């Protein structure tokens, strides 16, 4: 399977560990991620706050480049990048918009390439195939699946899962033999970019999320967004300091969990590079570790 | 040979000031077919009408044109005058030379010239008029009421008390509707059952009301005055003519844990059950899905063994009955919008943010009514569904599904602001140290004593009102975390509630669209039945003889439902007033020999007044297919005439011949 | 009195009784003045206003016509104005092709409360028509531009491979006895084969252009008993329309569908569906193809000016001798008493002459709006070579453009006339 890979700013930068995890996990499934050549910024939040056309043109160029490179599917691990691509794909259903954007980005944009998120990439491999590929069942894992904001919203753009009560990640993890918990903060905001502008906001929100996960019996959190990972993992120590409690909750990327189930090691997946880490070197110990456990 | 009389009115100065009425009378007198032309100051007055009558007789007129005001003013007046003089009233036309001539033009010459043109057209029209007789339609002087809630009950009692037989069809085992399940009603806090059950008993005992309970309307044929309704009686498995209502069966039934429909799942009932003690008829019904004997075909039969009257009949079958009635009132009431993910309409989605119905202690307003009702499943003690604890913090959320273009319905359900205030009061009266929290958008309390009622809830009974929406309900440690906004304070607000009550949108009861189609009544995209005119004809529908009352028409409260029901009853009484109904004869008719039976007219008719029919000889030999207009239903719009390619269908009073004659006279 | 030399336009208005007529009354009650040129004909509903009334108004000399009724959704009779609106959307396209001055035809919604609007509308129309002048171009002759003529068909006869299969099928059906007549193509024209031994009279070649569905309406054919009919994919559309219009029951007809790679005529190059879809017996199979667009006479006509178009049709209809071959040959003209044969009143002057010829062809074309399947039989049958198909094509295009509707393609789609949608577009209605 040949998927166009759009890493965006995060995956080559501060969330480089996610890039490592993805390549290891998907590589083990025979999925080759080929970077879209010459990709540019997706526009993130800055573009649409300032100029509507720019906000469409930036992801339009990326989608057009992916199509030019011959990809039928594009995978953007950051949900914001992914949502921008979906947004422009929806907009170009109007042919006059498509033509205008093609002109602006100086590349023919057909709007035909599918845009997938990580969960959809796994779904396209097939749950049955994944089940049979499991080498290390995740039986001791009790995961709180955290979706955050942009994986599911805006619903008329993203059109994936139920944006109030999602369960696509849970279905996937259950197929791999993990337990998941029903908890109340699946889709609550982590604070996103406030991590730079207003750290206290992020700490408060992250605190609520992590605490609720623990209260509902989770021994880890699973995310599919590099920003969420930063706010829940990198900032966890600051949360612990501010609120005076120990959380010690591993925050896995979804690809980490799938990779572990496939038998890859923590180092291969880059789990040892997380901030909250129990420095396990084998899959077995990685999963068995939970809040407050010794390692 | 035409003998037309033209009577030009001065209307005092209103016409004569601008139009030269002498010149008009003179010129019009020379039109072909006109044998008499005069003008007079006030044609509509008694002496004016006398002139018309006198000339009809003395000049042997076969057509009359009155050139005066708009036909909307006095056409009926002059038609009556002509009739008393022996001239068929449909041979009378009016030329509008006031509203559409003298009042809008000031050039005397131009206005006079135009008046003559207008009269010329009317003369041509009347020359081509045919004498018509009002169409007599026989009337079966009985009525049907579909739906036994408070609106249906009111309509049935009014019609029956006026002396007519009423057939009532109710699909639940008992009449009473939603009102029978309410605790207390606003703004009086009357006990709902106390005010309703006497009327239910009146219906049950009324000598002129025939009640088909646990039955549905299967098919409707016919038209106003002549409906034939097929009713399907669902099997009760209890012979209600033998049953005494003693209760030995249901008190001994071993299958006890079925969610009660009457309690909206808040309590249980047995497999053989009576929905509530005051049911009318007070006779049980067996739930064939959960009853052991009916499920397996054998076993149990405890109820039959206990029944001293021998009324249990496990072999009961559905029965069909036909009733003939002259008028039908539809009062099938409402249901509440569900927040579940599965919906019966594509335009609705449930409320995932409130849990899609998975939280036991998030209930709707009707369920709350049962929990606080003295005769409810908890005997009036407010125990929450999950663990029976008395809730100390109750959140009431208004506008759930209402006023919501994204996933609910766009309209306001009207009654929720009032009953939410009522709920807070009932709650506080029962749980003195409890806190009631209401999340609202606006307060709509427009009835008599209504706003004062809401203020009482806030100021005397201490309900906390927050103007804002609730964005999420989640559950932690047995408490419901309700997160919303208080826009007046400008802050988000979180309430830890023990119970949440949703004021869900009012929707028409399920199955309304199928019923409306059987009755040929229009309905909107929500299923509410359409009235003929929103202001002036609020209880009639475009199906002649079918009337509506209550929440099936639009969300409304009990006083309005009762008022509308009495209004519908009075319309029914007009319809049933005599053995025959007379309808205006300016309707369509098919020239059956030339009809090509393409049935475009049948499809185009808004009143389903045209049928596919056959032309046969007197001996019954088939000749050809044809379209045929039902004179009982046609409203005379003429849409059929335009779509007919062979022009085999004509509209009396507006025939092609007439219109062509009018237009050609302008050449 | 007005200046005698100033032109006073004659304006005829057809209005509905419940809205616009009352709106006009309201203008009177509130004494709103407007020019006296208008004459109002009161009808119960705009649903009653058929297209022939507009033509009649112009025939008697109106310089402008106004049609007005209740706003959509407010019709006193629920839906009459929706039916009227759909009719006008299509009719305007036909009038446009014929070169009628659409500036002289006005449609409005005026409610009983809109006395002021009535005054405004009447004043505007009167002044506008005054500027346009008297409607003298109606049916006026003028020099006509030349139009591209279609290529003549080569006459090389080519028999198709499935001819024997067709004959065998006909033989079998007639021998089995349930079918009493096979309506098919013969060597010199259509044949009605009633005996199995005559099945060889049937041919299947590149001259089988006729649409045989027209024979289904004939009494003499009906008298023969249960028929089988040979149709191409294009003709089959007639059957779809006829069945939807209750002219026969599907079970009473046996359809032999011939897959066809094209007859020798230009329009076959445009064929997409080449195999009949609903036949009882389908002989042959050709996959669908994408038609290539080609320039045609209708485009050329629509590029001409309005006056040039009117002159063109005056010249065309000048040749019409009212033989009604176009009506006889059309499979969808099945009214036993055609509107032109009605004489109380005479809505279409039966004698050949400009007025009656225009009225006839407008009626014929419009009665086929949303029904004509474009078989071209009318054009082929016309003895004086009037390109009648142009009128039908214009309406077929209008049906597609405004309602995404094509006659006889989807048996489950509701027929165009007799139905309406609240979304029918109405930019031209004031």
PDB file of C-alpha atoms in Angstrom, chain A residues 161-165 182-188 208 212 215-216, chain B residues 341 352-356 358-359 407 471-472 474-477 483:
ATOM      1  CA  UNK A 161     -17.105   8.388  13.667  1.00  0.00           C
ATOM      2  CA  UNK A 162     -19.603   9.956  16.090  1.00  0.00           C
ATOM      3  CA  UNK A 163     -18.266  13.275  17.251  1.00  0.00           C
ATOM      4  CA  UNK A 164     -20.008  13.161  20.628  1.00  0.00           C
ATOM      5  CA  UNK A 165     -19.612   9.493  21.538  1.00  0.00           C
ATOM      6  CA  UNK A 182     -15.580   4.444  29.154  1.00  0.00           C
ATOM      7  CA  UNK A 183     -14.674   7.875  30.410  1.00  0.00           C
ATOM      8  CA  UNK A 184     -15.989  11.425  30.195  1.00  0.00           C
ATOM      9  CA  UNK A 185     -13.199  13.383  28.530  1.00  0.00           C
ATOM     10  CA  UNK A 186     -12.826  11.612  25.180  1.00  0.00           C
ATOM     11  CA  UNK A 187     -13.498  14.713  23.126  1.00  0.00           C
ATOM     12  CA  UNK A 188     -12.654  17.501  25.576  1.00  0.00           C
ATOM     13  CA  UNK A 208      -8.927  17.214  34.172  1.00  0.00           C
ATOM     14  CA  UNK A 212     -10.692  11.519  34.741  1.00  0.00           C
ATOM     15  CA  UNK A 215     -10.745   7.736  37.888  1.00  0.00           C
ATOM     16  CA  UNK A 216     -12.323   5.528  35.284  1.00  0.00           C
TER      17      UNK A 216
ATOM     18  CA  UNK B 341     -28.905   7.933  18.197  1.00  0.00           C
ATOM     19  CA  UNK B 352     -24.741  12.599  21.878  1.00  0.00           C
ATOM     20  CA  UNK B 353     -23.628  15.295  24.264  1.00  0.00           C
ATOM     21  CA  UNK B 354     -26.417  14.221  26.636  1.00  0.00           C
ATOM     22  CA  UNK B 355     -25.446  10.569  26.238  1.00  0.00           C
ATOM     23  CA  UNK B 356     -27.813   9.330  23.540  1.00  0.00           C
ATOM     24  CA  UNK B 358     -27.444   5.781  28.024  1.00  0.00           C
ATOM     25  CA  UNK B 359     -27.582   7.593  31.393  1.00  0.00           C
ATOM     26  CA  UNK B 407     -30.245  18.176  14.755  1.00  0.00           C
ATOM     27  CA  UNK B 471     -22.888  21.516  26.290  1.00  0.00           C
ATOM     28  CA  UNK B 472     -22.282  18.159  27.919  1.00  0.00           C
ATOM     29  CA  UNK B 474     -21.130  13.105  31.801  1.00  0.00           C
ATOM     30  CA  UNK B 475     -21.280  10.702  34.693  1.00  0.00           C
ATOM     31  CA  UNK B 476     -18.801  10.510  37.591  1.00  0.00           C
ATOM     32  CA  UNK B 477     -19.336   8.443  40.727  1.00  0.00           C
ATOM     33  CA  UNK B 483     -21.716  21.604  32.000  1.00  0.00           C
TER      34      UNK B 483
END
